[in-house]
Coordinates of C-alpha atoms and ligand atoms in Angstrom, one line a residue:
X101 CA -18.3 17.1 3.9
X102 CA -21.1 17.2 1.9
X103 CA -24.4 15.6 3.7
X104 CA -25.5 12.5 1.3
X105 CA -29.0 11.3 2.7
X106 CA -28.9 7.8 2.7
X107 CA -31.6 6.6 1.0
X108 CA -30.0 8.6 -2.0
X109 CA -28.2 6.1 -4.5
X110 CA -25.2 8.2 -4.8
X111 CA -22.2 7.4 -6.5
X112 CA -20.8 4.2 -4.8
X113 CA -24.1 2.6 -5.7
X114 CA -23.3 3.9 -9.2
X115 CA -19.9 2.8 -9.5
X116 CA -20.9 -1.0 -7.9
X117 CA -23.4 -0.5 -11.1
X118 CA -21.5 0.6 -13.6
X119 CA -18.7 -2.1 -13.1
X120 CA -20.8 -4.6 -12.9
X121 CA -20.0 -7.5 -14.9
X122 CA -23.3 -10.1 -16.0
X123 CA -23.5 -12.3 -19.3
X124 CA -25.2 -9.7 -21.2
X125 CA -22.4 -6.7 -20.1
X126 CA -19.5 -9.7 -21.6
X127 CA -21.0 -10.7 -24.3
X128 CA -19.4 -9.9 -27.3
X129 CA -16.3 -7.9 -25.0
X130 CA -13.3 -8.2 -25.8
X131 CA -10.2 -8.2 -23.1
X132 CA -7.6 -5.9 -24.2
X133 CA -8.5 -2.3 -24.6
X134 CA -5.2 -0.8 -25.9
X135 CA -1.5 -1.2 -25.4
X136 CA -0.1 -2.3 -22.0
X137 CA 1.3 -0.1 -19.6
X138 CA 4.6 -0.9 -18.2
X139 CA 4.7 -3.2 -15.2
X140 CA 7.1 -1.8 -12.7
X141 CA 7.7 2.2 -12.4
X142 CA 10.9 3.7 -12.1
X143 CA 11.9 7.1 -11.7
X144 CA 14.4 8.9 -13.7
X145 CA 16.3 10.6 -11.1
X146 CA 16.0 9.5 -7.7
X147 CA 18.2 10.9 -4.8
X148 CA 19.8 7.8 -4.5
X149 CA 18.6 3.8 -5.2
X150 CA 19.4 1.6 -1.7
X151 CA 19.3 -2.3 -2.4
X152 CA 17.4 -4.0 0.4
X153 CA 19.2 -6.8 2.5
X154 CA 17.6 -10.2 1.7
X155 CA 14.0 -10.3 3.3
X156 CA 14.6 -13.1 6.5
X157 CA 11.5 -14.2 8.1
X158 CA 11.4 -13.4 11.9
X159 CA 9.6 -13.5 15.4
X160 CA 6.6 -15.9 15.4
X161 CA 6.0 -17.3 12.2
X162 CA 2.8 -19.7 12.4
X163 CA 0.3 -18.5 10.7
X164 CA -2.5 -19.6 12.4
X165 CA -0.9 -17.8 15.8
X166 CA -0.5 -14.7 13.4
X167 CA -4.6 -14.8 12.9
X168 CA -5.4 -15.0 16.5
X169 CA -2.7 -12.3 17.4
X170 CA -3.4 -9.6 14.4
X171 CA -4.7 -6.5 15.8
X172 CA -4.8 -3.0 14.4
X173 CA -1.9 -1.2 16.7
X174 CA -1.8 2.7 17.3
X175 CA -0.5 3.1 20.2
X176 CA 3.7 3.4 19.4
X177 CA 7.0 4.3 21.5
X178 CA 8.0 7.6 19.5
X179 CA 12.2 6.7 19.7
X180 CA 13.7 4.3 17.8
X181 CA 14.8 3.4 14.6
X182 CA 13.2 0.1 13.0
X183 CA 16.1 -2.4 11.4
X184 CA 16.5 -2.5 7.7
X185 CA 16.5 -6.4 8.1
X186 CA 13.3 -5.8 9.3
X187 CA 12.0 -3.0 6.7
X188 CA 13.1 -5.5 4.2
X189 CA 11.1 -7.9 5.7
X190 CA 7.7 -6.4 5.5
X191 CA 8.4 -4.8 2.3
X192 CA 8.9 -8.6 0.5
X193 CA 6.0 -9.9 2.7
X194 CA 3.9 -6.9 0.5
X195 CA 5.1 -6.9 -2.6
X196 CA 7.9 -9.1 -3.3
X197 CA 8.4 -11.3 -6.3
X198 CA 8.0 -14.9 -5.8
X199 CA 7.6 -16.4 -9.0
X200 CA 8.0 -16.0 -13.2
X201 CA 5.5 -17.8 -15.6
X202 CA 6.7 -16.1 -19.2
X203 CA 7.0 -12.0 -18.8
X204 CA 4.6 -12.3 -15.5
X205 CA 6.6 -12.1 -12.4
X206 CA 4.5 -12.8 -9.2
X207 CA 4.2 -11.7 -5.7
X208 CA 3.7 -12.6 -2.8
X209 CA 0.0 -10.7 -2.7
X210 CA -2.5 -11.7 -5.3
X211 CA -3.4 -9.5 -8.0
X212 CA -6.3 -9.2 -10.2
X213 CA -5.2 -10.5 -13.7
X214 CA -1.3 -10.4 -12.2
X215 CA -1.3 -6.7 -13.6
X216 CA 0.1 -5.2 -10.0
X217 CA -1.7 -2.0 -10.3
X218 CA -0.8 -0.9 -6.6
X219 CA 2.9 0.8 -6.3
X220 CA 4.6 0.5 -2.8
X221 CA 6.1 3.8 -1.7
X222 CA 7.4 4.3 1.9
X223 CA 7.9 7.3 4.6
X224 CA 10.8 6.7 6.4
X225 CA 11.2 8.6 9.9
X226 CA 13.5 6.0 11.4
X227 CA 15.3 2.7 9.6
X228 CA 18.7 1.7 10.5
X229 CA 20.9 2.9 7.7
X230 CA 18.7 5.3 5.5
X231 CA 17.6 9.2 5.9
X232 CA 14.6 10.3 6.2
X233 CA 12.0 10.7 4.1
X234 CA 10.3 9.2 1.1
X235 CA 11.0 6.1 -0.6
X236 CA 9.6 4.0 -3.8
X237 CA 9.9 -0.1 -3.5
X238 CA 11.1 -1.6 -6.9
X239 CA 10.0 -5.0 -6.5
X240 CA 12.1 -6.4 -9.5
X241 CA 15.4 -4.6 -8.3
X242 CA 14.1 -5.4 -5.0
X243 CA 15.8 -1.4 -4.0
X244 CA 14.3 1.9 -2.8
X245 CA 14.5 4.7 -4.9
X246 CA 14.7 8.1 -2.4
X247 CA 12.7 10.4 -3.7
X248 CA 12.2 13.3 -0.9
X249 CA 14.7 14.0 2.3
X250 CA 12.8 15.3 5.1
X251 CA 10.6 14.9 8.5
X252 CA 6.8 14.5 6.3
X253 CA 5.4 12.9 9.6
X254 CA 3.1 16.2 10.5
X255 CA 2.0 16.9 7.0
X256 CA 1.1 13.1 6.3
X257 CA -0.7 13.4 9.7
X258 CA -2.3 16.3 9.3
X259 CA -3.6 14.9 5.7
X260 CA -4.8 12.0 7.7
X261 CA -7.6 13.5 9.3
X262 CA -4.7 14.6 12.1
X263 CA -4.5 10.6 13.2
X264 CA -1.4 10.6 16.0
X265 CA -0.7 7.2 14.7
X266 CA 1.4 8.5 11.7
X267 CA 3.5 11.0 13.9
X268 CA 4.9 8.2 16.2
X269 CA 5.4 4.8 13.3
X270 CA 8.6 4.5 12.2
X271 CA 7.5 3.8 8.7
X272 CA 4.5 5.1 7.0
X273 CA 3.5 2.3 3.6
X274 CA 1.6 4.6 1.2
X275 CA 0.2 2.5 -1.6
X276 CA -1.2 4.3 -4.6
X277 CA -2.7 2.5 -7.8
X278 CA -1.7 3.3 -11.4
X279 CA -5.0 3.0 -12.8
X280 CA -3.6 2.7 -16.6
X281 CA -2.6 -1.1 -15.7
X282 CA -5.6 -2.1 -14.7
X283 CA -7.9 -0.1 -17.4
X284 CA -6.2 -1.5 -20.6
X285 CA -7.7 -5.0 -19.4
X286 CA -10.5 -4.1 -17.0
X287 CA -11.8 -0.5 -18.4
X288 CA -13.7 0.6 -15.6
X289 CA -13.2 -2.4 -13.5
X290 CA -10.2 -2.1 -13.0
X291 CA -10.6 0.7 -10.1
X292 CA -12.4 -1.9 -7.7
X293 CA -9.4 -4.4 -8.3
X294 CA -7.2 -2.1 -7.2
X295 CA -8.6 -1.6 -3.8
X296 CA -8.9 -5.1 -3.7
X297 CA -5.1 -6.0 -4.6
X298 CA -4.6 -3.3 -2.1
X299 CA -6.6 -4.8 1.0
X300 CA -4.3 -8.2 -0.1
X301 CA -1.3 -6.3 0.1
X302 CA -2.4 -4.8 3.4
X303 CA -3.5 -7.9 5.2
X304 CA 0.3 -9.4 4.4
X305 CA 1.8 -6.4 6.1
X306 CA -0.5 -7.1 9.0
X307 CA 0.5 -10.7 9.4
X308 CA 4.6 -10.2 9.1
X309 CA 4.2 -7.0 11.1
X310 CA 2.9 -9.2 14.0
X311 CA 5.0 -12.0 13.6
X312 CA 8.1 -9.5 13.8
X313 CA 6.2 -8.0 17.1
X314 CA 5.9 -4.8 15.2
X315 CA 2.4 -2.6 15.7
X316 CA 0.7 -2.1 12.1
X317 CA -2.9 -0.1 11.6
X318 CA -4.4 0.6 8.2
X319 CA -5.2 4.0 7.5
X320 CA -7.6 4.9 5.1
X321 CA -8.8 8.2 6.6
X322 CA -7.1 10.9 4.4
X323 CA -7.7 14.1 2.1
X324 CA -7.2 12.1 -1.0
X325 CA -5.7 15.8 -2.5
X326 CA -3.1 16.3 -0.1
X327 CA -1.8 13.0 0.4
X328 CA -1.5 13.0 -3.7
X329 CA 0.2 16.4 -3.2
X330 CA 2.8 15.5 -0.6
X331 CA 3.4 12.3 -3.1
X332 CA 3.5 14.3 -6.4
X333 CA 0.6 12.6 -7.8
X334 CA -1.8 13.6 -10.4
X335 CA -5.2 12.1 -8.4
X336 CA -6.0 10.7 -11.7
X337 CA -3.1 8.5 -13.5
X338 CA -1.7 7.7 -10.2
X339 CA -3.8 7.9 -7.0
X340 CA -3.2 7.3 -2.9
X341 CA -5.8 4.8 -2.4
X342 CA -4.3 3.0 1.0
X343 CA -1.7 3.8 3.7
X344 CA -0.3 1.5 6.6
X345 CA 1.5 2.4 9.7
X346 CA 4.2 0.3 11.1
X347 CA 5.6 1.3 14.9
X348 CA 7.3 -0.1 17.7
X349 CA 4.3 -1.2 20.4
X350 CA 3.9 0.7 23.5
X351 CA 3.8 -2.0 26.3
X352 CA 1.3 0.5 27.9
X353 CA -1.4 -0.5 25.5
X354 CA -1.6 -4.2 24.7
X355 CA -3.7 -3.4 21.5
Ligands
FMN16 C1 -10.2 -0.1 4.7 C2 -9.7 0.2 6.1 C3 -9.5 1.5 6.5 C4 -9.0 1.7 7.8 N1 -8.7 3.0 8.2 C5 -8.3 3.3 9.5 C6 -7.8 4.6 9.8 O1 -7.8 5.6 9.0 N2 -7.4 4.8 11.1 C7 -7.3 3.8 12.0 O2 -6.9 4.1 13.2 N3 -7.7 2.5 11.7 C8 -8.1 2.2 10.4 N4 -8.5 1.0 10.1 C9 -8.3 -0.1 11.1 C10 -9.7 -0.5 11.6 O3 -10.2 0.4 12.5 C11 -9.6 -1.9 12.3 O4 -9.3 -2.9 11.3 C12 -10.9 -2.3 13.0 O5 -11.1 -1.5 14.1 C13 -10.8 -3.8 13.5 O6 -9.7 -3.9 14.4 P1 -8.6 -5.0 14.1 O7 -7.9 -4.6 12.8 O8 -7.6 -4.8 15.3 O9 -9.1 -6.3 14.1 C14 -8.9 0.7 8.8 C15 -9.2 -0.6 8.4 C16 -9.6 -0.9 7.0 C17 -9.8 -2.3 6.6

């Protein structure tokens, strides 16, 4: 890693700069830079498309428990496989679609401008009921599409700085961002809505992951290149900017 002396602006001082928004930087813009991307991805020919049972709320469901309990979890039984019910579950509590004002369906999470910039995929290495590998969440079809077969648990690992807590989860969330939805509105902007959509999206999986007793940690230690690489993505037009582990808690280690 480069060394980047810290008294040096460097380029996350440049970016909070350059997407700065003040009176003078709006006046006279326009929203609306070009055509609008499409909402919800699909991919031509996945392995198979799985509908999800109907998400059922679970476990503890007080909220204001939930904020006491929350607690980033890495410590996981490695046997097991997690229940569809419950996949479902946390995939609705992320990214399901809770409302429709017009063309705009909304979620669950907020999103900046309701443009959903952040795409849901999962790695599966144990649910009831489907192989292993990795999926993509269709919100509107409420389905997985199955894009990959296979154990990815040591690559994604080994791209995540070698973290232990992606060999033993049951279910790895990878959330990238197609920055196109975002840019046609936002231009440069756009990019630090999408890791804030993201963080939203995040903190939900948190709160049903607790209520269901499951362990969740956020992950955002990873070689950016080789996570896109596993997931088949450009960097660019479509990006890895978040991932989320989701395991069954050792009752070794209370947190
Ligand atoms: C943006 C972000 C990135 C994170 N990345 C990692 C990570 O790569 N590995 C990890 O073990 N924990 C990661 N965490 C979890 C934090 O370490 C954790 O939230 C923090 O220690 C506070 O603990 P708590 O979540 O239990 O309250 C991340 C959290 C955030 C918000």
């Amino acid at each position: 890693m480069k060394k980047n002396k810290l008294s040096e602006p460097g380029i996350g001082a440049r970016f909070q700069n350059e997407t700065k928004y003040s009176p003078e930087s709006l006046a006279g813009h326009t929203l609306g830079l070009g055509p609008i991307p499409a909402a919800f991805k699909e991919y031509s020919n996945p392995i198979a498309r799985i509908s999800l049972p109907e998400p059922k709320a679970g476990g503890e469901t007080n909220i204001w428990k939930l904020f006491l309990k929350r607690r980033s979890r890495r410590e996981y039984i490695a046997n097991g496989s997690l229940k569809l019910n419950d996949l479902s579950a946390l995939v609705w509590a992320t990214q399901g679609l809770t409302a429709q004002f017009g063309d705009t369906f909304f979620r669950t999470a907020p999103s900046a401008g309701a443009l959903y910039p952040v795409e849901t995929y999962l790695y599966v290495r144990a649910v009831d009921g489907l192989e292993e590998g990795i999926y993509h969440f269709r919100p509107g079809d409420y389905d997985l599409e199955f894009l990959k077969k296979g154990n990815f648990s040591v690559s994604l690992a080994e791209a995540a700085l070698q973290q232990s807590v992606l060999l033993d989860a049951r279910v790895t969330f990878i959330w990238s961002s197609i920055i196109a939805r975002g840019r046609w509105k936002y231009n440069q902007r756009a990019y630090r809505y999408a890791y804030v959509d993201a963080g939203h999206i995040a903190q939900n999986l948190y709160l049903a992951g607790e209520g269901l007793g499951l362990g969740i940690c956020a992950v955002g230690a990873f070689y950016d290149d080789d996570i896109n690489k596993i997931m088949g993505f450009d960097g660019e037009d479509e990006t890895v900017i978040y991932m989320a582990t989701v395991g069954f808690r050792s009752p070794d280690h209370p947190i």
